[in-house]
Every structure is written in structure tokens, then in C-alpha cells.
């Protein structure tokens, strides 16, 4: 019985090093969200993997590949968007 106008999804640190899998699974995740909520045109915005912290030190190559997978998924989705959070 819930309603929502869209979804903002932030996730990725634990996928660093597995960008190929992440890039393949992310579009399926978005499709599943829309199916489960019965909203095929639901806007979903992806929050970019942010700046490193002590808990998640930046592995530049691995993080860059995750960020690219997030960006590519968002721009390929006609109802998607991308929130840039990188600040360095």
C-alpha cells in the first residue's frame, strides 16, 4: 500500500573489483524494481559512487569502472538519471 514518485539508488562500494558483473546486473535490478512496483515508467536515479573514505578507500581503477557502469546504465535508461557525488 505504499506509493512513491521515484527511486534514488546508491550502491557500489562492495562491487569494486566486479564492475563487469555490476554493469550486467544493474539494468536488471532497475527493471525488477519497476516490475515489482508495477510502474514501468518509474524514474530511477542512480547515486554515483562517492569520494573515498577510510572505510572505503578509493581503488581508482575499480571505482572508476563502477562509476562508469552507473553512468552508462543511467544514460541508457529513458526514465533514469544520475546524481554526481564525486567531490575531489
GROMACS .gro file of C-alpha atoms in nm:
model
   88
    1UNK     CA    1   0.000   0.000   0.000
    2UNK     CA    2   0.296   0.237  -0.042
    3UNK     CA    3   0.337   0.498  -0.308
    4UNK     CA    4   0.650   0.668  -0.440
    5UNK     CA    5   0.723   0.906  -0.724
    6UNK     CA    6   1.059   0.750  -0.798
    7UNK     CA    7   1.365   0.584  -0.654
    8UNK     CA    8   1.714   0.702  -0.569
    9UNK     CA    9   1.960   0.413  -0.551
   10UNK     CA   10   2.312   0.439  -0.412
   11UNK     CA   11   2.524   0.128  -0.401
   12UNK     CA   12   2.856   0.005  -0.530
   13UNK     CA   13   3.149   0.006  -0.289
   14UNK     CA   14   3.131  -0.367  -0.230
   15UNK     CA   15   3.118  -0.424  -0.605
   16UNK     CA   16   3.458  -0.261  -0.666
   17UNK     CA   17   3.661  -0.520  -0.849
   18UNK     CA   18   3.349  -0.675  -1.004
   19UNK     CA   19   3.246  -0.395  -1.240
   20UNK     CA   20   3.160  -0.631  -1.527
   21UNK     CA   21   2.910  -0.819  -1.310
   22UNK     CA   22   2.778  -0.492  -1.167
   23UNK     CA   23   2.728  -0.343  -1.516
   24UNK     CA   24   2.532  -0.650  -1.625
   25UNK     CA   25   2.316  -0.674  -1.311
   26UNK     CA   26   2.231  -0.306  -1.255
   27UNK     CA   27   1.988  -0.272  -1.550
   28UNK     CA   28   1.815  -0.593  -1.440
   29UNK     CA   29   1.782  -0.456  -1.088
   30UNK     CA   30   1.617  -0.139  -1.220
   31UNK     CA   31   1.378  -0.343  -1.435
   32UNK     CA   32   1.289  -0.560  -1.136
   33UNK     CA   33   1.216  -0.252  -0.922
   34UNK     CA   34   0.979  -0.120  -1.188
   35UNK     CA   35   0.811  -0.457  -1.226
   36UNK     CA   36   0.771  -0.511  -0.852
   37UNK     CA   37   0.623  -0.162  -0.806
   38UNK     CA   38   0.414  -0.204  -1.123
   39UNK     CA   39   0.547   0.126  -1.258
   40UNK     CA   40   0.715   0.069  -1.597
   41UNK     CA   41   0.796   0.441  -1.642
   42UNK     CA   42   0.913   0.495  -1.285
   43UNK     CA   43   1.205   0.740  -1.261
   44UNK     CA   44   1.508   0.584  -1.100
   45UNK     CA   45   1.814   0.794  -1.026
   46UNK     CA   46   2.149   0.634  -0.954
   47UNK     CA   47   2.375   0.799  -0.697
   48UNK     CA   48   2.733   0.793  -0.817
   49UNK     CA   49   2.984   0.605  -0.605
   50UNK     CA   50   3.115   0.890  -0.392
   51UNK     CA   51   3.454   1.004  -0.276
   52UNK     CA   52   3.666   0.762  -0.078
   53UNK     CA   53   3.659   0.739   0.299
   54UNK     CA   54   3.868   0.547   0.549
   55UNK     CA   55   3.605   0.274   0.547
   56UNK     CA   56   3.609   0.261   0.166
   57UNK     CA   57   3.948   0.373   0.036
   58UNK     CA   58   3.943   0.464  -0.330
   59UNK     CA   59   4.075   0.192  -0.556
   60UNK     CA   60   4.086   0.428  -0.852
   61UNK     CA   61   4.068   0.167  -1.127
   62UNK     CA   62   3.795  -0.041  -0.963
   63UNK     CA   63   3.590   0.261  -0.853
   64UNK     CA   64   3.622   0.426  -1.194
   65UNK     CA   65   3.480   0.115  -1.361
   66UNK     CA   66   3.186   0.107  -1.118
   67UNK     CA   67   3.121   0.478  -1.174
   68UNK     CA   68   3.125   0.422  -1.549
   69UNK     CA   69   2.880   0.132  -1.518
   70UNK     CA   70   2.649   0.354  -1.313
   71UNK     CA   71   2.673   0.639  -1.564
   72UNK     CA   72   2.622   0.415  -1.867
   73UNK     CA   73   2.318   0.248  -1.710
   74UNK     CA   74   2.161   0.581  -1.616
   75UNK     CA   75   2.206   0.745  -1.958
   76UNK     CA   76   2.078   0.437  -2.141
   77UNK     CA   77   1.759   0.435  -1.933
   78UNK     CA   78   1.489   0.666  -2.076
   79UNK     CA   79   1.343   0.705  -1.726
   80UNK     CA   80   1.671   0.718  -1.540
   81UNK     CA   81   1.904   0.980  -1.407
   82UNK     CA   82   2.244   1.013  -1.250
   83UNK     CA   83   2.339   1.207  -0.938
   84UNK     CA   84   2.707   1.309  -0.933
   85UNK     CA   85   2.851   1.291  -0.581
   86UNK     CA   86   3.223   1.288  -0.652
   87UNK     CA   87   3.377   1.593  -0.487
   88UNK     CA   88   3.751   1.581  -0.536
   0.00000   0.00000   0.00000
